Amino acid sequence: MQKSDHITRMENQEFIPLQIKANREGFVLLPEEAASFQAVFAYLKNRLEHSRDFFRHTKMVLDLRFRVFSIEEIQSIDSLLKESCGAGLVEIKLKEGFSLFTERRERIIVPPPASKDVEGVPLIVRQTCRSGARIVSQSDCLVLGDVNPGAEVIAYGDVVVFGSLRGLAHAGAAGNRHAKIWALSMEPNQLRIADMVAVPPRGSKPVPKRYEVALVRGESIEVVTV
Amino acid sequence: MAGRTIVVTSGKGGVGKTTTVANIGTALAKKKHSVVLIDGDIGLRNLDVVMGLENRIVYNLVDIIEGRCRKEQAMIRDRKLGNLCIIPAAQTRDKDSVQPEQMKRLCEELAEEFDYVFIDCPAGIEQGFKNAVAGAQLAIVVTTPEVSAIRDADRVIGLLEASMLRDVHLIVNRLNDRMVKKGDMMSTEDIVALLAIPLLGIVPESEDVVVSTNRGVPLVHDRSSRAGAAFQGIAARLNGEDVPVHNGRELGFRDFFRKLFTGQ
Ligand SMILES: Nc1ncnc2c1ncn2[C@@H]1O[C@H](COP(=O)(O)OP(=O)(O)O)[C@@H](O)[C@H]1O
Ligand SMILES: [Mg+2]
């Protein structure tokens, strides 16, 4: 019960670690720049418990433009929402212009980029992308780990995997055929660059741990060792 | 000191969760730990059958949670080991009759009394899965060397990580050495490389498992079974003992003697 002590203390000091704002589809969660994750988590938990019906099954956007959370912290917020009132994170705003979508969606919904060229800081994922995960970046996407079969990494720019790419990668998702997919080891389910799709030949056994890059040459996607 | 709560899960059905719970639980009870096994597969109970206790069921998990009996009334003591018991699932109810918070509370209470609390998780990633993992501190993910089972295991590991369950260990069940050598089956190394969680043990494909299930006597009682030896090794490692995972398989008694005499 230390957590609730924490909350009362925070409230006494009138410091609210998290703003919850309503938007068209649900709510936006906006953590304060100076707030600790524990304070944000405890505050949110308390609010959800007190107004469970109010938040029930709503769609939440987590706005991390000012206060950065780790992937683990984001995941624990997401499970808190799910468990306490069946709500879920549908979008995580990381920087102006790029977002990470947590839910599996029927089709790719990426807001159009601000300019024709891909700009901004790449999205960095510091963990294994497991089956069922879907990561969308409006810039480049860097994965520091493997992309497992059944996981999808989608980027407007390049996709770079510092590990084995065994799932699906889509580079140049907004239509840029010059985008590339890089991986330490290329064993994908499928590769997509812009509007093109490539499926690896069946039964081919890839040699693990080389540096490889997939790019468009002429009218097809080719994988070359670098 | 409170005991450990461990969920055994897989995503895919029929990969050996119930077999694992019955055998690891029995092996730990043989080591004189107090152990309770909860059948979390509400609507499809079968842990009681594997343990040979189905005739003794009066009350079940849902009865405890809905307050129709005390938890002691629903616990069925093992026929051989006095420090081992199971809480059967309800056969005639559905998974929604239990909430994660209720399971969590029950597991906490049981951990006060027992050294080990095991939860046998149903297949799938819906309500039954959420209930089963709610009260666990540690998860064991069971997979077979098949692509579909591994894919589901990967999904489940992702979900466990997202629900803040970080202590996740892997068991590869039904490994067939001969098929791996021929290249017809994924090797344990490949599976561990993909799933990227620590390997707790490897259980070979074995007819003993079917025989033991049909007799309702867990394999770890059978000293000559290789699969039984594998489960004993897993239980020992879980218990913090330094037993190596033998390359590809555990040593059964016969292997042990063969090794002793031939020096290989
Ligand atoms: N190592 C093994 N070798 C042979 N058969 C096995 C092995 N492990 C499990 N089985 C068989 O597979 C079936 C499913 O096992 P079970 O433990 O009930 O899986 P789950 O609980 O995951 O659905 C059972 O018939 C069991 O006897
Ligand atoms: Mg089962």
Coordinates of C-alpha atoms and ligand atoms in Angstrom, one line a residue:
Chain A
M1 CA 0.0 0.0 0.0
Q2 CA 3.0 2.3 -0.4
K3 CA 1.7 3.4 -3.7
S4 CA -1.4 5.1 -2.3
D5 CA 0.7 6.8 0.3
H6 CA 2.7 8.2 -2.5
I7 CA -0.4 9.5 -4.3
T8 CA -1.7 11.3 -1.3
R9 CA 1.7 12.9 -0.8
M10 CA 1.7 14.0 -4.4
E11 CA -1.7 15.4 -4.1
N12 CA -1.0 17.3 -1.0
Q13 CA 1.8 19.0 -2.7
E14 CA -0.7 19.9 -5.5
F15 CA 1.7 18.4 -8.1
I16 CA -0.2 16.5 -10.7
P17 CA 2.3 14.3 -12.5
L18 CA -0.1 13.5 -15.4
Q19 CA -2.7 15.5 -17.3
I20 CA -5.6 13.6 -18.7
K21 CA -7.4 15.4 -21.5
A22 CA -10.4 14.3 -23.5
N23 CA -10.1 14.2 -27.2
R24 CA -12.5 13.1 -30.0
E25 CA -11.9 9.4 -29.7
G26 CA -10.9 9.1 -26.1
F27 CA -8.3 10.6 -23.9
V28 CA -4.8 11.9 -24.1
L29 CA -2.4 11.1 -21.3
L30 CA 0.2 13.8 -20.9
P31 CA 2.9 13.2 -18.3
E32 CA 4.7 16.2 -16.8
E33 CA 8.3 16.7 -17.8
A34 CA 9.5 16.5 -14.2
A35 CA 7.3 13.6 -13.0
S36 CA 8.8 10.3 -12.1
F37 CA 7.4 7.2 -13.8
Q38 CA 6.2 5.9 -10.4
A39 CA 4.3 9.1 -9.7
V40 CA 2.7 9.0 -13.1
F41 CA 1.8 5.3 -12.8
A42 CA 0.4 5.7 -9.3
Y43 CA -1.6 8.8 -10.2
L44 CA -3.1 7.1 -13.3
K45 CA -4.0 4.0 -11.3
N46 CA -5.8 6.1 -8.7
R47 CA -7.7 8.0 -11.3
L48 CA -8.7 4.9 -13.1
E49 CA -9.9 3.2 -9.9
H50 CA -12.0 6.2 -8.9
S51 CA -13.6 6.7 -12.3
R52 CA -13.6 3.2 -13.8
D53 CA -16.9 3.6 -15.7
F54 CA -15.8 6.9 -17.1
F55 CA -12.7 5.4 -18.6
R56 CA -14.2 2.0 -19.5
H57 CA -13.1 0.8 -23.0
T58 CA -11.8 4.1 -24.1
K59 CA -9.0 4.7 -26.5
M60 CA -6.0 6.4 -25.0
V61 CA -3.1 8.3 -26.6
L62 CA 0.0 8.6 -24.6
D63 CA 1.8 11.8 -25.4
L64 CA 5.5 11.5 -24.6
R65 CA 6.7 14.5 -26.4
F66 CA 7.8 16.1 -23.2
R67 CA 8.5 13.2 -20.9
V68 CA 10.2 10.1 -22.4
F69 CA 9.3 6.7 -21.1
S70 CA 11.1 3.4 -21.8
I71 CA 9.3 0.7 -23.8
E72 CA 8.8 -1.3 -20.5
E73 CA 7.2 1.7 -18.9
I74 CA 4.9 2.2 -21.8
Q75 CA 3.9 -1.4 -21.7
S76 CA 3.1 -1.2 -18.0
I77 CA 0.9 1.8 -18.6
D78 CA -0.9 -0.1 -21.3
S79 CA -1.5 -3.1 -19.1
L80 CA -2.7 -0.9 -16.3
L81 CA -5.3 0.6 -18.7
K82 CA -6.4 -2.8 -19.9
E83 CA -6.7 -4.4 -16.6
S84 CA -8.4 -1.7 -14.7
C85 CA -11.0 -0.6 -17.2
G86 CA -10.5 -2.3 -20.5
A87 CA -9.0 0.8 -22.0
G88 CA -6.0 0.6 -24.3
L89 CA -3.3 2.7 -25.8
V90 CA -3.9 3.2 -29.5
E91 CA -1.1 5.6 -30.1
I92 CA 2.1 6.8 -28.5
K93 CA 3.4 10.2 -29.6
L94 CA 7.1 10.2 -29.3
K95 CA 8.2 13.3 -31.1
E96 CA 6.4 15.7 -33.3
G97 CA 5.7 13.8 -36.5
F98 CA 6.1 10.2 -35.4
S99 CA 4.0 7.8 -33.4
L100 CA 4.1 4.2 -32.4
F101 CA 0.9 2.3 -32.7
T102 CA 0.4 -0.4 -30.1
E103 CA -2.6 -2.2 -31.5
R104 CA -2.8 -4.6 -34.4
R105 CA -4.8 -2.7 -37.0
E106 CA -6.6 -3.9 -40.0
R107 CA -4.7 -1.5 -42.2
I108 CA -1.8 0.8 -41.8
I109 CA -3.0 4.1 -40.6
V110 CA -0.1 6.6 -40.7
P111 CA -0.8 10.3 -40.9
P112 CA 0.9 11.8 -43.9
P113 CA 4.3 13.2 -43.3
A114 CA 4.8 17.0 -42.8
S115 CA 7.0 17.2 -45.9
K116 CA 7.9 15.0 -48.8
D117 CA 11.3 14.1 -47.4
V118 CA 11.5 11.9 -44.3
E119 CA 12.7 14.0 -41.5
G120 CA 13.1 13.7 -37.8
V121 CA 14.9 11.5 -35.3
P122 CA 14.6 7.8 -36.1
L123 CA 12.4 5.7 -33.9
I124 CA 14.6 3.4 -31.8
V125 CA 13.2 0.1 -30.4
R126 CA 15.4 -1.4 -27.8
Q127 CA 14.0 -4.8 -27.5
T128 CA 13.0 -7.9 -29.5
C129 CA 9.9 -7.3 -31.6
R130 CA 7.9 -10.4 -31.0
S131 CA 5.0 -11.9 -32.9
G132 CA 2.0 -9.6 -32.8
A133 CA 4.0 -6.4 -32.3
R134 CA 3.6 -3.7 -34.9
I135 CA 5.8 -0.7 -34.9
V136 CA 5.3 2.3 -37.1
S137 CA 7.7 5.2 -37.6
Q138 CA 7.3 8.3 -39.8
S139 CA 11.0 8.5 -39.9
D140 CA 13.6 5.7 -40.0
C141 CA 13.2 2.9 -37.6
L142 CA 16.1 1.3 -35.8
V143 CA 15.6 -2.0 -34.0
L144 CA 18.2 -3.0 -31.5
G145 CA 17.2 -6.6 -31.3
D146 CA 15.5 -9.2 -33.5
V147 CA 12.3 -8.8 -35.4
N148 CA 10.6 -12.2 -35.0
P149 CA 8.2 -13.9 -37.4
G150 CA 4.7 -12.3 -37.0
A151 CA 6.1 -8.9 -36.0
E152 CA 5.9 -5.9 -38.3
V153 CA 8.2 -2.9 -38.6
I154 CA 6.9 -0.1 -40.8
A155 CA 8.9 3.1 -41.5
Y156 CA 8.6 6.0 -43.9
G157 CA 12.3 5.9 -44.1
D158 CA 14.8 3.0 -43.8
V159 CA 14.3 0.0 -41.5
V160 CA 17.5 -1.0 -39.7
V161 CA 17.6 -4.1 -37.7
F162 CA 20.7 -4.8 -35.5
G163 CA 19.7 -8.4 -35.2
S164 CA 17.9 -11.0 -37.3
L165 CA 15.0 -9.8 -39.4
R166 CA 12.6 -12.8 -39.5
G167 CA 9.3 -10.9 -39.6
L168 CA 8.0 -8.3 -41.9
A169 CA 9.7 -5.0 -42.7
H170 CA 8.3 -2.2 -44.8
A171 CA 10.6 0.7 -45.7
G172 CA 9.5 3.8 -47.5
A173 CA 5.9 3.1 -46.5
A174 CA 4.7 6.4 -47.8
G175 CA 5.9 5.6 -51.3
N176 CA 9.6 6.2 -51.3
R177 CA 11.3 3.5 -53.5
H178 CA 14.7 4.7 -52.5
A179 CA 14.2 3.5 -48.9
K180 CA 16.2 0.5 -47.8
I181 CA 16.0 -2.3 -45.3
W182 CA 19.1 -3.2 -43.4
A183 CA 19.7 -6.2 -41.2
L184 CA 22.5 -8.2 -39.6
S185 CA 20.8 -11.3 -40.8
M186 CA 18.0 -11.3 -43.4
E187 CA 15.5 -14.2 -43.0
P188 CA 12.2 -12.3 -43.4
N189 CA 8.7 -13.5 -43.8
Q190 CA 8.3 -10.7 -46.3
L191 CA 9.9 -7.4 -47.4
R192 CA 8.1 -4.3 -48.6
I193 CA 9.7 -1.2 -50.0
A194 CA 7.2 1.5 -51.0
D195 CA 4.5 -0.3 -53.0
M196 CA 6.6 -3.4 -53.8
V197 CA 6.5 -6.7 -52.0
A198 CA 9.1 -9.5 -52.0
V199 CA 8.7 -12.9 -50.5
P200 CA 11.9 -15.0 -49.9
P201 CA 12.1 -18.2 -52.0
R202 CA 10.7 -21.2 -50.1
G203 CA 13.1 -23.5 -48.4
S204 CA 16.1 -21.2 -48.8
K205 CA 18.4 -21.5 -45.7
P206 CA 19.9 -18.1 -45.0
V207 CA 23.5 -17.9 -43.8
P208 CA 23.1 -16.2 -40.4
K209 CA 24.8 -13.0 -39.3
R210 CA 25.9 -11.2 -42.3
Y211 CA 25.2 -7.5 -43.1
E212 CA 22.6 -7.4 -45.7
V213 CA 20.5 -4.7 -47.3
A214 CA 17.3 -4.9 -49.4
L215 CA 16.8 -2.2 -52.0
V216 CA 14.8 -1.7 -55.2
R217 CA 16.6 -2.3 -58.4
G218 CA 14.6 -1.8 -61.5
E219 CA 11.2 -3.3 -60.8
S220 CA 12.1 -5.7 -58.0
I221 CA 13.5 -5.8 -54.5
E222 CA 17.0 -7.3 -54.2
V223 CA 18.9 -8.4 -51.2
V224 CA 22.7 -7.8 -51.3
T225 CA 25.4 -8.5 -48.8
V226 CA 27.3 -5.4 -47.8
Chain B
M1 CA 8.8 -16.8 3.8
A2 CA 6.2 -16.8 1.0
G3 CA 6.4 -19.4 -1.7
R4 CA 6.9 -19.0 -5.4
T5 CA 4.0 -18.7 -7.8
I6 CA 4.7 -20.1 -11.3
V7 CA 2.5 -20.1 -14.3
V8 CA 3.0 -22.7 -17.1
T9 CA 1.8 -21.3 -20.4
S10 CA 2.3 -21.7 -24.2
G11 CA -0.2 -20.0 -26.4
K12 CA -0.8 -23.1 -28.4
G13 CA -2.7 -26.0 -27.0
G14 CA -1.5 -29.6 -26.6
V15 CA 2.2 -28.8 -26.3
G16 CA 2.6 -30.2 -22.8
K17 CA 1.6 -27.6 -20.2
T18 CA -0.4 -30.0 -18.1
T19 CA 2.2 -32.7 -18.3
T20 CA 4.8 -30.2 -17.2
V21 CA 2.9 -28.9 -14.3
A22 CA 2.1 -32.4 -13.1
N23 CA 5.7 -33.6 -13.4
I24 CA 7.6 -30.5 -12.1
G25 CA 5.1 -30.2 -9.2
T26 CA 5.5 -33.9 -8.3
A27 CA 9.3 -33.7 -8.6
L28 CA 9.4 -30.8 -6.2
A29 CA 7.1 -32.5 -3.8
K30 CA 9.4 -35.5 -3.8
K31 CA 12.1 -33.1 -2.7
K32 CA 10.0 -32.4 0.4
H33 CA 8.6 -29.0 -0.7
S34 CA 5.0 -28.3 -0.2
V35 CA 3.3 -27.8 -3.6
V36 CA -0.1 -26.9 -4.8
L37 CA -1.1 -27.2 -8.5
I38 CA -4.0 -25.1 -9.8
D39 CA -5.8 -26.2 -12.9
G40 CA -6.5 -22.8 -14.6
D41 CA -8.1 -24.4 -17.6
I42 CA -11.7 -23.7 -16.7
G43 CA -14.1 -25.7 -18.8
L44 CA -11.5 -28.2 -20.0
R45 CA -10.0 -29.5 -16.8
N46 CA -7.5 -32.3 -17.1
L47 CA -4.8 -31.8 -14.5
D48 CA -6.8 -34.1 -12.2
V49 CA -6.8 -36.8 -14.8
V50 CA -3.0 -36.6 -15.4
M51 CA -2.5 -36.8 -11.6
G52 CA -5.0 -39.7 -11.3
L53 CA -7.3 -37.8 -8.9
E54 CA -10.4 -37.1 -11.0
N55 CA -12.7 -39.4 -8.8
R56 CA -12.0 -37.3 -5.7
I57 CA -13.2 -34.0 -7.0
V58 CA -16.0 -32.4 -4.9
Y59 CA -15.3 -28.7 -5.1
N60 CA -13.2 -26.7 -7.6
L61 CA -11.5 -23.4 -8.3
V62 CA -14.7 -21.5 -9.1
D63 CA -16.3 -22.7 -5.9
I64 CA -13.4 -21.2 -3.9
I65 CA -13.5 -18.0 -5.8
E66 CA -17.3 -17.7 -5.5
G67 CA -17.1 -18.5 -1.8
R68 CA -19.0 -21.8 -1.9
C69 CA -16.3 -23.6 -0.1
R70 CA -13.1 -22.9 1.8
K71 CA -10.0 -23.4 -0.3
E72 CA -8.9 -26.4 1.9
Q73 CA -12.1 -28.1 0.9
A74 CA -11.3 -27.9 -2.8
M75 CA -7.7 -29.1 -2.4
I76 CA -7.2 -32.8 -3.3
R77 CA -4.2 -34.5 -1.8
D78 CA -2.0 -36.6 -4.0
R79 CA -2.2 -40.3 -3.5
K80 CA 1.5 -40.8 -2.9
L81 CA 2.8 -37.5 -1.6
G82 CA 1.2 -35.8 1.4
N83 CA 2.8 -32.5 0.7
L84 CA 1.3 -32.2 -2.8
C85 CA -2.2 -31.2 -3.7
I86 CA -4.2 -29.9 -6.6
I87 CA -7.1 -27.5 -7.0
P88 CA -9.2 -28.7 -10.0
A89 CA -10.8 -26.5 -12.5
A90 CA -14.6 -26.3 -12.9
Q91 CA -15.7 -28.4 -15.8
T92 CA -19.1 -26.9 -16.2
R93 CA -18.3 -23.2 -16.1
D94 CA -16.6 -20.8 -18.5
K95 CA -13.4 -18.9 -18.2
D96 CA -15.2 -15.6 -17.5
S97 CA -16.4 -16.9 -14.1
V98 CA -13.0 -15.8 -12.7
Q99 CA -11.4 -12.4 -12.7
P100 CA -7.6 -11.7 -12.7
E101 CA -7.8 -9.9 -9.4
Q102 CA -9.5 -12.9 -7.7
M103 CA -6.8 -15.3 -9.0
K104 CA -4.1 -13.0 -7.8
R105 CA -5.5 -12.9 -4.3
L106 CA -5.9 -16.7 -4.2
C107 CA -2.3 -17.2 -5.4
E108 CA -1.0 -14.8 -2.7
E109 CA -2.9 -16.7 -0.1
L110 CA -1.6 -20.0 -1.3
A111 CA 1.9 -18.7 -1.4
E112 CA 1.7 -18.0 2.3
E113 CA 1.1 -21.7 2.9
F114 CA 3.0 -23.5 0.2
D115 CA 6.6 -23.4 -1.1
Y116 CA 5.4 -23.7 -4.7
V117 CA 2.2 -22.7 -6.4
F118 CA 1.8 -23.8 -10.0
I119 CA -0.9 -22.6 -12.3
D120 CA -1.7 -24.7 -15.4
C121 CA -2.7 -22.1 -18.0
P122 CA -5.3 -22.8 -20.7
A123 CA -4.4 -22.4 -24.4
G124 CA -5.0 -19.0 -26.1
I125 CA -4.3 -15.4 -25.0
E126 CA -7.8 -14.4 -23.8
Q127 CA -9.5 -14.3 -20.4
G128 CA -8.2 -17.7 -19.2
F129 CA -4.6 -16.7 -20.0
K130 CA -5.0 -13.3 -18.2
N131 CA -6.4 -15.1 -15.1
A132 CA -3.7 -17.7 -15.1
V133 CA -0.8 -15.2 -15.3
A134 CA -2.3 -12.6 -12.9
G135 CA -1.0 -14.2 -9.8
A136 CA 2.3 -15.5 -11.1
Q137 CA 5.8 -14.1 -10.3
L138 CA 7.5 -16.4 -12.8
A139 CA 6.4 -17.9 -16.1
I140 CA 7.5 -21.1 -17.8
V141 CA 6.7 -21.1 -21.5
V142 CA 6.4 -24.5 -23.0
T143 CA 6.9 -25.0 -26.7
T144 CA 7.5 -27.9 -29.1
P145 CA 10.0 -27.7 -31.9
E146 CA 7.2 -26.8 -34.4
V147 CA 7.0 -23.4 -36.1
S148 CA 3.4 -22.8 -35.1
A149 CA 4.1 -23.6 -31.4
I150 CA 7.2 -21.4 -31.4
R151 CA 5.3 -18.5 -33.0
D152 CA 2.6 -18.7 -30.3
A153 CA 5.3 -18.9 -27.6
D154 CA 6.9 -15.8 -29.0
R155 CA 3.5 -14.0 -28.9
V156 CA 2.9 -15.1 -25.3
I157 CA 6.4 -14.0 -24.2
G158 CA 5.6 -10.6 -25.6
L159 CA 2.4 -10.5 -23.7
L160 CA 4.0 -11.6 -20.5
E161 CA 6.7 -8.9 -20.9
A162 CA 4.0 -6.3 -21.4
S163 CA 2.2 -7.4 -18.3
M164 CA 5.4 -6.8 -16.3
L165 CA 6.2 -10.5 -15.9
R166 CA 9.9 -10.5 -16.6
D167 CA 11.0 -13.7 -15.2
V168 CA 10.2 -16.0 -18.1
H169 CA 11.9 -19.4 -18.8
L170 CA 11.6 -21.8 -21.7
I171 CA 11.0 -25.5 -21.9
V172 CA 11.3 -27.3 -25.2
N173 CA 9.1 -30.4 -25.1
R174 CA 8.8 -33.3 -27.5
L175 CA 12.3 -32.9 -28.9
N176 CA 13.2 -35.8 -31.2
D177 CA 17.0 -36.1 -31.4
R178 CA 16.9 -38.2 -34.6
M179 CA 14.8 -35.7 -36.5
V180 CA 17.0 -32.8 -35.4
K181 CA 20.1 -34.6 -36.7
K182 CA 18.4 -35.2 -40.0
G183 CA 17.5 -31.5 -40.2
D184 CA 13.8 -32.2 -40.1
M185 CA 13.3 -30.5 -36.8
M186 CA 14.3 -27.1 -35.4
S187 CA 17.1 -27.5 -32.9
T188 CA 16.9 -26.2 -29.4
E189 CA 19.7 -23.7 -30.2
D190 CA 17.6 -22.2 -33.0
I191 CA 14.5 -22.0 -30.8
V192 CA 16.4 -20.3 -27.9
A193 CA 18.0 -17.9 -30.4
L194 CA 14.6 -16.9 -31.7
L195 CA 12.8 -16.7 -28.4
A196 CA 15.7 -15.1 -26.5
I197 CA 14.7 -16.3 -23.0
P198 CA 16.7 -18.6 -20.7
L199 CA 16.3 -22.3 -21.3
L200 CA 15.1 -24.2 -18.3
G201 CA 15.1 -27.6 -19.9
I202 CA 14.5 -30.0 -22.8
V203 CA 12.1 -32.9 -22.7
P204 CA 12.4 -35.6 -25.3
E205 CA 9.5 -37.0 -27.2
S206 CA 8.6 -40.2 -25.4
E207 CA 5.9 -42.9 -25.3
D208 CA 6.4 -42.9 -21.5
V209 CA 4.4 -39.6 -21.4
V210 CA 1.3 -41.2 -22.9
V211 CA 1.5 -44.3 -20.7
S212 CA 1.9 -42.1 -17.6
T213 CA -1.0 -39.9 -18.5
N214 CA -3.2 -42.9 -19.1
R215 CA -2.3 -44.4 -15.7
G216 CA -2.6 -41.1 -13.9
V217 CA 0.9 -41.4 -12.4
P218 CA 3.3 -38.6 -13.2
L219 CA 6.5 -39.8 -15.0
V220 CA 8.9 -38.5 -12.4
H221 CA 7.9 -41.6 -10.3
D222 CA 9.3 -43.8 -13.0
R223 CA 13.1 -44.0 -12.5
S224 CA 13.9 -45.4 -15.9
S225 CA 12.2 -42.8 -18.0
R226 CA 14.3 -40.3 -19.9
A227 CA 11.4 -37.8 -20.1
G228 CA 10.9 -38.3 -16.3
A229 CA 14.6 -37.5 -15.7
A230 CA 14.3 -34.4 -17.9
F231 CA 11.4 -33.1 -15.7
Q232 CA 13.4 -33.9 -12.6
G233 CA 16.3 -31.8 -13.9
I234 CA 13.9 -29.0 -14.7
A235 CA 12.5 -29.1 -11.1
A236 CA 16.0 -29.1 -9.7
R237 CA 17.1 -26.1 -11.7
L238 CA 13.9 -24.3 -10.7
N239 CA 14.8 -25.1 -7.2
G240 CA 18.1 -23.3 -7.6
E241 CA 20.2 -26.5 -7.9
D242 CA 23.1 -26.4 -10.3
V243 CA 22.1 -29.1 -12.7
P244 CA 23.3 -28.6 -16.2
V245 CA 21.0 -28.8 -19.2
H246 CA 22.7 -31.6 -21.1
N247 CA 23.3 -30.9 -24.7
G248 CA 20.0 -31.8 -26.3
R249 CA 18.8 -34.1 -23.6
E250 CA 18.9 -35.1 -19.9
L251 CA 20.6 -38.3 -18.8
G252 CA 18.2 -41.0 -17.7
F253 CA 19.4 -43.8 -15.4
R254 CA 20.1 -46.1 -18.3
D255 CA 22.2 -43.4 -20.0
F256 CA 24.0 -42.8 -16.7
F257 CA 25.0 -46.5 -16.4
R258 CA 25.9 -46.7 -20.1
K259 CA 28.1 -43.7 -19.6
L260 CA 29.6 -45.2 -16.4
F261 CA 30.5 -48.5 -18.1
T262 CA 31.5 -47.4 -21.6
G263 CA 33.2 -44.2 -20.4
Q264 CA 31.6 -42.2 -23.2
Ligands
LIG1 N1 7.4 -35.3 -24.3 C1 6.3 -35.9 -24.8 N2 6.3 -37.0 -25.5 C2 5.2 -37.6 -26.0 N3 4.0 -37.1 -25.8 C3 3.8 -36.0 -25.1 C4 5.0 -35.3 -24.5 N4 4.5 -34.2 -23.8 C5 3.2 -34.2 -24.0 N5 2.7 -35.3 -24.7 C6 1.3 -35.6 -25.1 O1 0.8 -34.5 -25.7 C7 -0.6 -34.3 -25.3 C8 -0.8 -32.9 -24.8 O2 -0.2 -32.7 -23.6 P1 -0.7 -31.8 -22.4 O3 0.3 -31.8 -21.3 O4 -2.1 -32.1 -22.1 O5 -0.7 -30.4 -23.2 P2 -1.4 -29.0 -22.9 O6 -1.7 -29.0 -21.4 O7 -0.4 -28.0 -23.3 O8 -2.6 -28.9 -23.7 C9 -0.9 -35.4 -24.3 O9 -1.6 -36.4 -24.9 C10 0.5 -35.8 -23.8 O10 0.5 -37.2 -23.5
MG2 MG -3.7 -28.6 -20.5

